[in-house]
Amino acid sequence: MKATETTSTVLLAHHLKALRLPTVAAECEKVAAQAAADNADHLSYLLRLTELELLEREKRAAERRVKAARFPTMKTLETFDFSARPSVNKVLVAEMMRCEYIDKKENVLLVGNPGTGKSHLATALAAQACAKGYRVRFIRTTELVTALIEARDERTFLRLKGQLAKLDLLVLDELGYVPASKVGSELLFDVISTAYERTSLIVTTNLPFESWTEVLGSERLTGATLDRLTHRCRIIETKGASYRLQDAKARTNRPARSTTPVEEQKTSS
Ligand code: ADP
Ligand code: MG
């Protein structure tokens, strides 16, 4: 009896491995005991197991998509303090977390000074897209342009372009921090126009529109780039002072306030 049991368990483990059902393999005994206790029939048992396998698979796939997106630091909307950035419409951002803009191939432009939460918001939106099954890549604009310039031979260049073409959402972070060369601007325009109506873009920039020519060089190229980018685009302005600065100031003030009232009086006078 014991021997048959062992043989079938070993065989089952082997079959489940061959079928690539690791969660079923890991959980089948535990779920079987539970099903027996609940008086559940065979089909309900199978249903419970397959549900577990699916859930685990989706979780792993989402983790892989986050890894492939290569976020510099993970950020979520839960940690974004909307009261510190009143120019950002909380309702609009919450609506964008549903990712419908990606289905509609619309773009998002985050404009504002350094430290005002553009990359934070872009990361939170893009991470949500990963969770919902979209293919995402987050990259600093200069890094992408440099990679395209350095992909001298055609095969590497086409491979890079092929990787971009497979994305549902491309985040171009920090557009305009460094002026691009002529070739760089043309390559950037190429990325933006290839994505047009095919891949959603989230672009973060400190540049007001009127300054884009200074960075992209030619007026004609700037016009064409902005035309593609801003057609069907949501613009979020992160107005105000740097959050880093405000946060640093709050931190330096906080201990003084929370220690002794005498100290507070000293610092405030
Ligand atoms: P930007 O990309 O506009 O230069 P970041 O998004 O990198 O700014 O923000 C700078 C730092 O401040 C990050 O650590 C970010 O998480 C934090 N931060 C910015 N704005 C907020 C906010 N409204 N609430 C919470 N953290 C914020
Ligand atoms: Mg940034």
PDB file of C-alpha atoms and ligand atoms in Angstrom:
ATOM      1  CA  MET A   1       0.000   0.000   0.000  1.00  0.00           C
ATOM      2  CA  LYS A   2       2.692   2.376   1.099  1.00  0.00           C
ATOM      3  CA  ALA A   3       4.838   1.318  -1.883  1.00  0.00           C
ATOM      4  CA  THR A   4       2.047   2.062  -4.410  1.00  0.00           C
ATOM      5  CA  GLU A   5       1.446   5.357  -2.743  1.00  0.00           C
ATOM      6  CA  THR A   6       5.085   6.291  -3.020  1.00  0.00           C
ATOM      7  CA  THR A   7       5.302   5.196  -6.650  1.00  0.00           C
ATOM      8  CA  SER A   8       2.260   7.219  -7.637  1.00  0.00           C
ATOM      9  CA  THR A   9       3.491  10.256  -5.712  1.00  0.00           C
ATOM     10  CA  VAL A  10       6.852  10.052  -7.432  1.00  0.00           C
ATOM     11  CA  LEU A  11       5.216   9.568 -10.821  1.00  0.00           C
ATOM     12  CA  LEU A  12       2.821  12.426 -10.190  1.00  0.00           C
ATOM     13  CA  ALA A  13       5.691  14.720  -9.246  1.00  0.00           C
ATOM     14  CA  HIS A  14       7.465  13.680 -12.447  1.00  0.00           C
ATOM     15  CA  HIS A  15       4.437  14.298 -14.661  1.00  0.00           C
ATOM     16  CA  LEU A  16       3.699  17.655 -13.049  1.00  0.00           C
ATOM     17  CA  LYS A  17       7.307  18.680 -13.616  1.00  0.00           C
ATOM     18  CA  ALA A  18       7.136  17.606 -17.268  1.00  0.00           C
ATOM     19  CA  LEU A  19       3.896  19.550 -17.654  1.00  0.00           C
ATOM     20  CA  ARG A  20       5.475  22.547 -15.900  1.00  0.00           C
ATOM     21  CA  LEU A  21       2.920  22.806 -13.123  1.00  0.00           C
ATOM     22  CA  PRO A  22       5.146  23.597 -10.110  1.00  0.00           C
ATOM     23  CA  THR A  23       2.372  25.072  -7.978  1.00  0.00           C
ATOM     24  CA  VAL A  24       0.140  22.054  -8.513  1.00  0.00           C
ATOM     25  CA  ALA A  25       3.085  19.860  -7.506  1.00  0.00           C
ATOM     26  CA  ALA A  26       3.784  21.923  -4.404  1.00  0.00           C
ATOM     27  CA  GLU A  27       0.173  22.257  -3.278  1.00  0.00           C
ATOM     28  CA  CYS A  28      -1.617  19.075  -4.402  1.00  0.00           C
ATOM     29  CA  GLU A  29      -1.226  17.158  -1.153  1.00  0.00           C
ATOM     30  CA  LYS A  30      -2.204  20.036   1.075  1.00  0.00           C
ATOM     31  CA  VAL A  31      -5.211  20.929  -1.112  1.00  0.00           C
ATOM     32  CA  ALA A  32      -6.184  17.231  -1.272  1.00  0.00           C
ATOM     33  CA  ALA A  33      -6.293  17.060   2.519  1.00  0.00           C
ATOM     34  CA  GLN A  34      -8.331  20.240   2.638  1.00  0.00           C
ATOM     35  CA  ALA A  35     -10.700  18.983  -0.091  1.00  0.00           C
ATOM     36  CA  ALA A  36     -11.211  15.739   1.834  1.00  0.00           C
ATOM     37  CA  ALA A  37     -11.953  17.692   4.997  1.00  0.00           C
ATOM     38  CA  ASP A  38     -14.442  19.891   3.113  1.00  0.00           C
ATOM     39  CA  ASN A  39     -16.014  16.895   1.394  1.00  0.00           C
ATOM     40  CA  ALA A  40     -15.247  18.587  -1.950  1.00  0.00           C
ATOM     41  CA  ASP A  41     -15.592  16.513  -5.136  1.00  0.00           C
ATOM     42  CA  HIS A  42     -12.796  15.807  -7.641  1.00  0.00           C
ATOM     43  CA  LEU A  43     -13.694  18.631  -9.952  1.00  0.00           C
ATOM     44  CA  SER A  44     -13.661  21.226  -7.156  1.00  0.00           C
ATOM     45  CA  TYR A  45     -10.274  19.865  -6.100  1.00  0.00           C
ATOM     46  CA  LEU A  46      -8.948  20.265  -9.642  1.00  0.00           C
ATOM     47  CA  LEU A  47     -10.439  23.737  -9.842  1.00  0.00           C
ATOM     48  CA  ARG A  48      -8.710  24.845  -6.623  1.00  0.00           C
ATOM     49  CA  LEU A  49      -5.377  23.524  -7.830  1.00  0.00           C
ATOM     50  CA  THR A  50      -5.554  25.063 -11.282  1.00  0.00           C
ATOM     51  CA  GLU A  51      -6.586  28.402  -9.762  1.00  0.00           C
ATOM     52  CA  LEU A  52      -3.517  28.344  -7.543  1.00  0.00           C
ATOM     53  CA  GLU A  53      -1.268  27.538 -10.493  1.00  0.00           C
ATOM     54  CA  LEU A  54      -2.766  30.389 -12.538  1.00  0.00           C
ATOM     55  CA  LEU A  55      -2.460  32.927  -9.717  1.00  0.00           C
ATOM     56  CA  GLU A  56       1.160  32.004  -9.086  1.00  0.00           C
ATOM     57  CA  ARG A  57       1.908  32.171 -12.807  1.00  0.00           C
ATOM     58  CA  GLU A  58       0.376  35.644 -13.117  1.00  0.00           C
ATOM     59  CA  LYS A  59       2.342  36.812 -10.112  1.00  0.00           C
ATOM     60  CA  ARG A  60       5.613  35.543 -11.541  1.00  0.00           C
ATOM     61  CA  ALA A  61       4.868  37.032 -14.967  1.00  0.00           C
ATOM     62  CA  ALA A  62       4.152  40.433 -13.378  1.00  0.00           C
ATOM     63  CA  GLU A  63       7.441  40.217 -11.470  1.00  0.00           C
ATOM     64  CA  ARG A  64       9.263  39.409 -14.701  1.00  0.00           C
ATOM     65  CA  ARG A  65       7.640  42.395 -16.422  1.00  0.00           C
ATOM     66  CA  VAL A  66       8.723  44.711 -13.574  1.00  0.00           C
ATOM     67  CA  LYS A  67      12.259  43.365 -13.853  1.00  0.00           C
ATOM     68  CA  ALA A  68      12.266  43.780 -17.623  1.00  0.00           C
ATOM     69  CA  ALA A  69      11.020  47.380 -17.256  1.00  0.00           C
ATOM     70  CA  ARG A  70      14.213  48.200 -15.302  1.00  0.00           C
ATOM     71  CA  PHE A  71      12.878  50.884 -13.004  1.00  0.00           C
ATOM     72  CA  PRO A  72      15.750  52.742 -11.320  1.00  0.00           C
ATOM     73  CA  THR A  73      13.773  52.737  -8.047  1.00  0.00           C
ATOM     74  CA  MET A  74      10.352  51.300  -7.443  1.00  0.00           C
ATOM     75  CA  LYS A  75       7.690  53.865  -6.551  1.00  0.00           C
ATOM     76  CA  THR A  76       3.994  53.503  -5.972  1.00  0.00           C
ATOM     77  CA  LEU A  77       1.080  55.884  -5.867  1.00  0.00           C
ATOM     78  CA  GLU A  78       0.483  55.011  -2.202  1.00  0.00           C
ATOM     79  CA  THR A  79       3.687  56.817  -1.258  1.00  0.00           C
ATOM     80  CA  PHE A  80       2.934  59.874  -3.419  1.00  0.00           C
ATOM     81  CA  ASP A  81       1.774  62.783  -1.313  1.00  0.00           C
ATOM     82  CA  PHE A  82      -0.775  64.609  -3.477  1.00  0.00           C
ATOM     83  CA  SER A  83      -1.236  67.364  -0.922  1.00  0.00           C
ATOM     84  CA  ALA A  84       2.414  68.324  -1.467  1.00  0.00           C
ATOM     85  CA  ARG A  85       1.753  68.723  -5.222  1.00  0.00           C
ATOM     86  CA  PRO A  86      -1.651  70.401  -5.688  1.00  0.00           C
ATOM     87  CA  SER A  87      -1.067  70.969  -9.424  1.00  0.00           C
ATOM     88  CA  VAL A  88      -1.315  67.202  -9.950  1.00  0.00           C
ATOM     89  CA  ASN A  89      -4.898  66.082 -10.384  1.00  0.00           C
ATOM     90  CA  LYS A  90      -5.350  63.078  -8.106  1.00  0.00           C
ATOM     91  CA  VAL A  91      -8.552  61.974  -9.807  1.00  0.00           C
ATOM     92  CA  LEU A  92      -6.918  62.056 -13.236  1.00  0.00           C
ATOM     93  CA  VAL A  93      -3.922  60.045 -11.995  1.00  0.00           C
ATOM     94  CA  ALA A  94      -6.211  57.499 -10.316  1.00  0.00           C
ATOM     95  CA  GLU A  95      -8.125  57.161 -13.562  1.00  0.00           C
ATOM     96  CA  MET A  96      -4.853  56.631 -15.429  1.00  0.00           C
ATOM     97  CA  MET A  97      -3.993  53.746 -13.115  1.00  0.00           C
ATOM     98  CA  ARG A  98      -6.662  51.835 -15.047  1.00  0.00           C
ATOM     99  CA  CYS A  99      -4.234  51.963 -18.004  1.00  0.00           C
ATOM    100  CA  GLU A 100      -6.888  52.780 -20.611  1.00  0.00           C
ATOM    101  CA  TYR A 101      -4.534  55.342 -22.136  1.00  0.00           C
ATOM    102  CA  ILE A 102      -2.275  52.427 -23.101  1.00  0.00           C
ATOM    103  CA  ASP A 103      -5.085  50.664 -24.953  1.00  0.00           C
ATOM    104  CA  LYS A 104      -5.830  53.934 -26.741  1.00  0.00           C
ATOM    105  CA  LYS A 105      -2.092  54.442 -27.494  1.00  0.00           C
ATOM    106  CA  GLU A 106      -2.197  57.821 -25.826  1.00  0.00           C
ATOM    107  CA  ASN A 107       0.833  59.547 -24.340  1.00  0.00           C
ATOM    108  CA  VAL A 108       1.509  61.176 -20.996  1.00  0.00           C
ATOM    109  CA  LEU A 109       3.755  64.158 -20.583  1.00  0.00           C
ATOM    110  CA  LEU A 110       4.990  65.028 -17.098  1.00  0.00           C
ATOM    111  CA  VAL A 111       6.398  68.526 -17.020  1.00  0.00           C
ATOM    112  CA  GLY A 112       8.025  70.248 -14.052  1.00  0.00           C
ATOM    113  CA  ASN A 113      11.163  71.257 -12.251  1.00  0.00           C
ATOM    114  CA  PRO A 114      13.659  68.740 -10.865  1.00  0.00           C
ATOM    115  CA  GLY A 115      12.535  66.955  -7.708  1.00  0.00           C
ATOM    116  CA  THR A 116       8.827  67.586  -8.234  1.00  0.00           C
ATOM    117  CA  GLY A 117       7.828  63.913  -8.523  1.00  0.00           C
ATOM    118  CA  LYS A 118       7.795  63.360 -12.302  1.00  0.00           C
ATOM    119  CA  SER A 119       9.831  60.145 -12.208  1.00  0.00           C
ATOM    120  CA  HIS A 120       7.904  58.994  -9.141  1.00  0.00           C
ATOM    121  CA  LEU A 121       4.567  59.353 -10.940  1.00  0.00           C
ATOM    122  CA  ALA A 122       5.941  57.872 -14.168  1.00  0.00           C
ATOM    123  CA  THR A 123       7.241  54.842 -12.256  1.00  0.00           C
ATOM    124  CA  ALA A 124       3.982  54.346 -10.359  1.00  0.00           C
ATOM    125  CA  LEU A 125       1.967  54.481 -13.593  1.00  0.00           C
ATOM    126  CA  ALA A 126       4.358  52.188 -15.445  1.00  0.00           C
ATOM    127  CA  ALA A 127       4.542  49.675 -12.573  1.00  0.00           C
ATOM    128  CA  GLN A 128       0.765  49.477 -12.598  1.00  0.00           C
ATOM    129  CA  ALA A 129       0.951  48.760 -16.329  1.00  0.00           C
ATOM    130  CA  CYS A 130       3.332  45.848 -15.566  1.00  0.00           C
ATOM    131  CA  ALA A 131       0.849  44.499 -13.027  1.00  0.00           C
ATOM    132  CA  LYS A 132      -1.905  44.672 -15.624  1.00  0.00           C
ATOM    133  CA  GLY A 133       0.063  42.681 -18.171  1.00  0.00           C
ATOM    134  CA  TYR A 134       1.540  45.369 -20.396  1.00  0.00           C
ATOM    135  CA  ARG A 135       5.132  45.231 -21.608  1.00  0.00           C
ATOM    136  CA  VAL A 136       6.998  48.221 -20.263  1.00  0.00           C
ATOM    137  CA  ARG A 137      10.454  49.752 -20.410  1.00  0.00           C
ATOM    138  CA  PHE A 138      11.657  52.693 -18.333  1.00  0.00           C
ATOM    139  CA  ILE A 139      14.774  54.419 -19.610  1.00  0.00           C
ATOM    140  CA  ARG A 140      16.531  57.750 -19.319  1.00  0.00           C
ATOM    141  CA  THR A 141      16.259  59.491 -22.665  1.00  0.00           C
ATOM    142  CA  THR A 142      20.007  60.113 -22.964  1.00  0.00           C
ATOM    143  CA  GLU A 143      20.682  56.450 -22.219  1.00  0.00           C
ATOM    144  CA  LEU A 144      18.359  55.343 -25.004  1.00  0.00           C
ATOM    145  CA  VAL A 145      19.780  57.833 -27.503  1.00  0.00           C
ATOM    146  CA  THR A 146      23.343  56.811 -26.597  1.00  0.00           C
ATOM    147  CA  ALA A 147      22.448  53.132 -27.026  1.00  0.00           C
ATOM    148  CA  LEU A 148      20.973  53.865 -30.456  1.00  0.00           C
ATOM    149  CA  ILE A 149      24.001  55.923 -31.503  1.00  0.00           C
ATOM    150  CA  GLU A 150      26.381  53.236 -30.278  1.00  0.00           C
ATOM    151  CA  ALA A 151      24.489  50.470 -32.069  1.00  0.00           C
ATOM    152  CA  ARG A 152      26.626  51.155 -35.108  1.00  0.00           C
ATOM    153  CA  ASP A 153      26.056  48.008 -37.059  1.00  0.00           C
ATOM    154  CA  GLU A 154      22.627  47.425 -38.509  1.00  0.00           C
ATOM    155  CA  ARG A 155      21.884  44.195 -36.668  1.00  0.00           C
ATOM    156  CA  THR A 156      22.328  45.670 -33.191  1.00  0.00           C
ATOM    157  CA  PHE A 157      20.386  48.760 -34.194  1.00  0.00           C
ATOM    158  CA  LEU A 158      17.495  46.728 -35.574  1.00  0.00           C
ATOM    159  CA  ARG A 159      17.493  44.502 -32.494  1.00  0.00           C
ATOM    160  CA  LEU A 160      17.165  47.559 -30.277  1.00  0.00           C
ATOM    161  CA  LYS A 161      14.389  48.953 -32.426  1.00  0.00           C
ATOM    162  CA  GLY A 162      12.719  45.545 -32.404  1.00  0.00           C
ATOM    163  CA  GLN A 163      12.779  45.498 -28.599  1.00  0.00           C
ATOM    164  CA  LEU A 164      11.163  48.935 -28.508  1.00  0.00           C
ATOM    165  CA  ALA A 165       8.517  47.882 -31.036  1.00  0.00           C
ATOM    166  CA  LYS A 166       7.395  45.038 -28.748  1.00  0.00           C
ATOM    167  CA  LEU A 167       6.565  47.400 -25.895  1.00  0.00           C
ATOM    168  CA  ASP A 168       3.115  48.609 -24.912  1.00  0.00           C
ATOM    169  CA  LEU A 169       4.516  51.464 -22.858  1.00  0.00           C
ATOM    170  CA  LEU A 170       7.858  53.224 -23.091  1.00  0.00           C
ATOM    171  CA  VAL A 171       8.875  55.703 -20.392  1.00  0.00           C
ATOM    172  CA  LEU A 172      11.372  58.279 -21.595  1.00  0.00           C
ATOM    173  CA  ASP A 173      12.672  59.833 -18.418  1.00  0.00           C
ATOM    174  CA  GLU A 174      14.436  63.190 -18.239  1.00  0.00           C
ATOM    175  CA  LEU A 175      13.994  64.361 -21.793  1.00  0.00           C
ATOM    176  CA  GLY A 176      15.840  67.612 -22.228  1.00  0.00           C
ATOM    177  CA  TYR A 177      18.259  67.504 -19.309  1.00  0.00           C
ATOM    178  CA  VAL A 178      21.109  67.267 -21.772  1.00  0.00           C
ATOM    179  CA  PRO A 179      20.964  68.848 -25.218  1.00  0.00           C
ATOM    180  CA  ALA A 180      21.027  66.159 -27.867  1.00  0.00           C
ATOM    181  CA  SER A 181      23.392  66.111 -30.826  1.00  0.00           C
ATOM    182  CA  LYS A 182      21.939  66.374 -34.317  1.00  0.00           C
ATOM    183  CA  VAL A 183      22.060  62.596 -34.776  1.00  0.00           C
ATOM    184  CA  GLY A 184      20.702  62.156 -31.242  1.00  0.00           C
ATOM    185  CA  SER A 185      17.715  64.399 -31.929  1.00  0.00           C
ATOM    186  CA  GLU A 186      16.964  62.581 -35.152  1.00  0.00           C
ATOM    187  CA  LEU A 187      17.130  59.206 -33.407  1.00  0.00           C
ATOM    188  CA  LEU A 188      14.872  60.465 -30.641  1.00  0.00           C
ATOM    189  CA  PHE A 189      12.415  61.753 -33.206  1.00  0.00           C
ATOM    190  CA  ASP A 190      12.559  58.346 -34.884  1.00  0.00           C
ATOM    191  CA  VAL A 191      11.689  56.603 -31.593  1.00  0.00           C
ATOM    192  CA  ILE A 192       8.807  58.990 -30.936  1.00  0.00           C
ATOM    193  CA  SER A 193       7.383  58.815 -34.432  1.00  0.00           C
ATOM    194  CA  THR A 194       7.698  55.011 -34.567  1.00  0.00           C
ATOM    195  CA  ALA A 195       5.787  54.816 -31.287  1.00  0.00           C
ATOM    196  CA  TYR A 196       3.096  57.146 -32.608  1.00  0.00           C
ATOM    197  CA  GLU A 197      -0.287  55.378 -32.378  1.00  0.00           C
ATOM    198  CA  ARG A 198       1.447  52.054 -31.653  1.00  0.00           C
ATOM    199  CA  THR A 199       3.153  52.349 -28.269  1.00  0.00           C
ATOM    200  CA  SER A 200       2.199  54.690 -25.443  1.00  0.00           C
ATOM    201  CA  LEU A 201       4.894  57.008 -24.222  1.00  0.00           C
ATOM    202  CA  ILE A 202       5.307  58.584 -20.830  1.00  0.00           C
ATOM    203  CA  VAL A 203       7.793  61.422 -21.129  1.00  0.00           C
ATOM    204  CA  THR A 204       9.164  63.315 -18.160  1.00  0.00           C
ATOM    205  CA  THR A 205      10.814  66.654 -18.796  1.00  0.00           C
ATOM    206  CA  ASN A 206      11.830  69.872 -17.093  1.00  0.00           C
ATOM    207  CA  LEU A 207      11.479  71.717 -20.388  1.00  0.00           C
ATOM    208  CA  PRO A 208       8.585  74.027 -21.175  1.00  0.00           C
ATOM    209  CA  PHE A 209       7.521  73.553 -24.805  1.00  0.00           C
ATOM    210  CA  GLU A 210       9.098  76.812 -25.942  1.00  0.00           C
ATOM    211  CA  SER A 211      12.534  75.543 -24.912  1.00  0.00           C
ATOM    212  CA  TRP A 212      12.439  72.252 -26.782  1.00  0.00           C
ATOM    213  CA  THR A 213      14.182  73.726 -29.824  1.00  0.00           C
ATOM    214  CA  GLU A 214      17.233  74.514 -27.685  1.00  0.00           C
ATOM    215  CA  VAL A 215      17.564  70.838 -26.841  1.00  0.00           C
ATOM    216  CA  LEU A 216      16.517  69.210 -30.100  1.00  0.00           C
ATOM    217  CA  GLY A 217      18.330  71.712 -32.290  1.00  0.00           C
ATOM    218  CA  SER A 218      16.214  72.296 -35.353  1.00  0.00           C
ATOM    219  CA  GLU A 219      12.819  73.973 -35.222  1.00  0.00           C
ATOM    220  CA  ARG A 220      11.453  71.634 -37.882  1.00  0.00           C
ATOM    221  CA  LEU A 221      12.419  68.539 -35.883  1.00  0.00           C
ATOM    222  CA  THR A 222      11.081  70.010 -32.643  1.00  0.00           C
ATOM    223  CA  GLY A 223       7.761  70.818 -34.321  1.00  0.00           C
ATOM    224  CA  ALA A 224       7.475  67.324 -35.757  1.00  0.00           C
ATOM    225  CA  THR A 225       8.439  65.685 -32.441  1.00  0.00           C
ATOM    226  CA  LEU A 226       5.974  67.741 -30.389  1.00  0.00           C
ATOM    227  CA  ASP A 227       3.296  67.153 -32.994  1.00  0.00           C
ATOM    228  CA  ARG A 228       3.539  63.347 -32.628  1.00  0.00           C
ATOM    229  CA  LEU A 229       4.044  63.444 -28.892  1.00  0.00           C
ATOM    230  CA  THR A 230       1.241  65.796 -27.962  1.00  0.00           C
ATOM    231  CA  HIS A 231      -1.411  64.482 -30.320  1.00  0.00           C
ATOM    232  CA  ARG A 232      -3.691  62.534 -27.941  1.00  0.00           C
ATOM    233  CA  CYS A 233      -1.665  63.303 -24.867  1.00  0.00           C
ATOM    234  CA  ARG A 234      -2.347  64.018 -21.220  1.00  0.00           C
ATOM    235  CA  ILE A 235      -0.175  66.663 -19.695  1.00  0.00           C
ATOM    236  CA  ILE A 236       0.527  66.624 -15.982  1.00  0.00           C
ATOM    237  CA  GLU A 237       2.347  69.621 -14.581  1.00  0.00           C
ATOM    238  CA  THR A 238       4.254  69.133 -11.334  1.00  0.00           C
ATOM    239  CA  LYS A 239       4.455  72.766 -10.339  1.00  0.00           C
ATOM    240  CA  GLY A 240       6.270  74.110  -7.302  1.00  0.00           C
ATOM    241  CA  ALA A 241       9.431  73.507  -5.325  1.00  0.00           C
ATOM    242  CA  SER A 242      11.472  70.314  -5.201  1.00  0.00           C
ATOM    243  CA  TYR A 243      10.013  67.679  -2.889  1.00  0.00           C
ATOM    244  CA  ARG A 244      13.537  66.633  -1.939  1.00  0.00           C
ATOM    245  CA  LEU A 245      14.249  70.161  -0.709  1.00  0.00           C
ATOM    246  CA  GLN A 246      10.954  70.444   1.159  1.00  0.00           C
ATOM    247  CA  ASP A 247      11.469  67.007   2.651  1.00  0.00           C
ATOM    248  CA  ALA A 248      15.030  67.856   3.719  1.00  0.00           C
ATOM    249  CA  LYS A 249      13.827  71.079   5.341  1.00  0.00           C
ATOM    250  CA  ALA A 250      11.016  69.250   7.129  1.00  0.00           C
ATOM    251  CA  ARG A 251      13.522  66.687   8.408  1.00  0.00           C
ATOM    252  CA  THR A 252      15.870  69.336   9.782  1.00  0.00           C
ATOM    253  CA  ASN A 253      12.992  71.093  11.500  1.00  0.00           C
ATOM    254  CA  ARG A 254      11.294  67.992  12.856  1.00  0.00           C
ATOM    255  CA  PRO A 255      13.822  66.895  15.552  1.00  0.00           C
ATOM    256  CA  ALA A 256      13.985  70.425  16.939  1.00  0.00           C
ATOM    257  CA  ARG A 257      10.206  70.454  17.315  1.00  0.00           C
ATOM    258  CA  SER A 258       9.861  66.952  18.708  1.00  0.00           C
ATOM    259  CA  THR A 259      12.637  67.162  21.318  1.00  0.00           C
ATOM    260  CA  THR A 260      12.311  69.899  23.883  1.00  0.00           C
ATOM    261  CA  PRO A 261      10.078  72.920  23.683  1.00  0.00           C
ATOM    262  CA  VAL A 262      13.032  75.002  24.914  1.00  0.00           C
ATOM    263  CA  GLU A 263      15.055  73.974  21.874  1.00  0.00           C
ATOM    264  CA  GLU A 264      12.150  74.868  19.623  1.00  0.00           C
ATOM    265  CA  GLN A 265      11.927  78.302  21.179  1.00  0.00           C
ATOM    266  CA  LYS A 266      15.631  78.750  20.652  1.00  0.00           C
ATOM    267  CA  THR A 267      15.524  77.813  16.992  1.00  0.00           C
ATOM    268  CA  SER A 268      12.440  79.827  16.204  1.00  0.00           C
ATOM    269  CA  SER A 269      13.587  82.997  17.878  1.00  0.00           C
TER     270      SER A 269
HETATM  271  P1  ADP B   1      11.696  64.436 -10.648  1.00  0.00           P
HETATM  272  O1  ADP B   1      11.671  63.223 -11.485  1.00  0.00           O
HETATM  273  O2  ADP B   1      10.595  65.408 -10.929  1.00  0.00           O
HETATM  274  O3  ADP B   1      13.040  65.119 -10.635  1.00  0.00           O
HETATM  275  P2  ADP B   1      11.373  62.561  -8.501  1.00  0.00           P
HETATM  276  O4  ADP B   1      10.133  61.865  -8.908  1.00  0.00           O
HETATM  277  O5  ADP B   1      12.651  61.823  -8.718  1.00  0.00           O
HETATM  278  O6  ADP B   1      11.446  64.006  -9.130  1.00  0.00           O
HETATM  279  O7  ADP B   1      11.230  62.953  -6.961  1.00  0.00           O
HETATM  280  C1  ADP B   1      12.354  63.193  -6.124  1.00  0.00           C
HETATM  281  C2  ADP B   1      12.191  62.427  -4.810  1.00  0.00           C
HETATM  282  O8  ADP B   1      11.126  62.974  -4.069  1.00  0.00           O
HETATM  283  C3  ADP B   1      11.850  60.973  -5.023  1.00  0.00           C
HETATM  284  O9  ADP B   1      12.438  60.212  -3.999  1.00  0.00           O
HETATM  285  C4  ADP B   1      10.337  60.937  -4.919  1.00  0.00           C
HETATM  286  O10 ADP B   1       9.878  59.691  -4.464  1.00  0.00           O
HETATM  287  C5  ADP B   1      10.072  62.032  -3.902  1.00  0.00           C
HETATM  288  N1  ADP B   1       8.810  62.729  -4.173  1.00  0.00           N
HETATM  289  C6  ADP B   1       8.596  63.707  -5.071  1.00  0.00           C
HETATM  290  N2  ADP B   1       7.346  64.201  -4.984  1.00  0.00           N
HETATM  291  C7  ADP B   1       6.736  63.484  -4.025  1.00  0.00           C
HETATM  292  C8  ADP B   1       5.409  63.508  -3.454  1.00  0.00           C
HETATM  293  N3  ADP B   1       4.480  64.376  -3.876  1.00  0.00           N
HETATM  294  N4  ADP B   1       5.129  62.626  -2.468  1.00  0.00           N
HETATM  295  C9  ADP B   1       6.075  61.765  -2.029  1.00  0.00           C
HETATM  296  N5  ADP B   1       7.333  61.698  -2.504  1.00  0.00           N
HETATM  297  C10 ADP B   1       7.677  62.542  -3.490  1.00  0.00           C
HETATM  298 MG    MG B   2      13.253  62.426 -12.560  1.00  0.00          MG
END
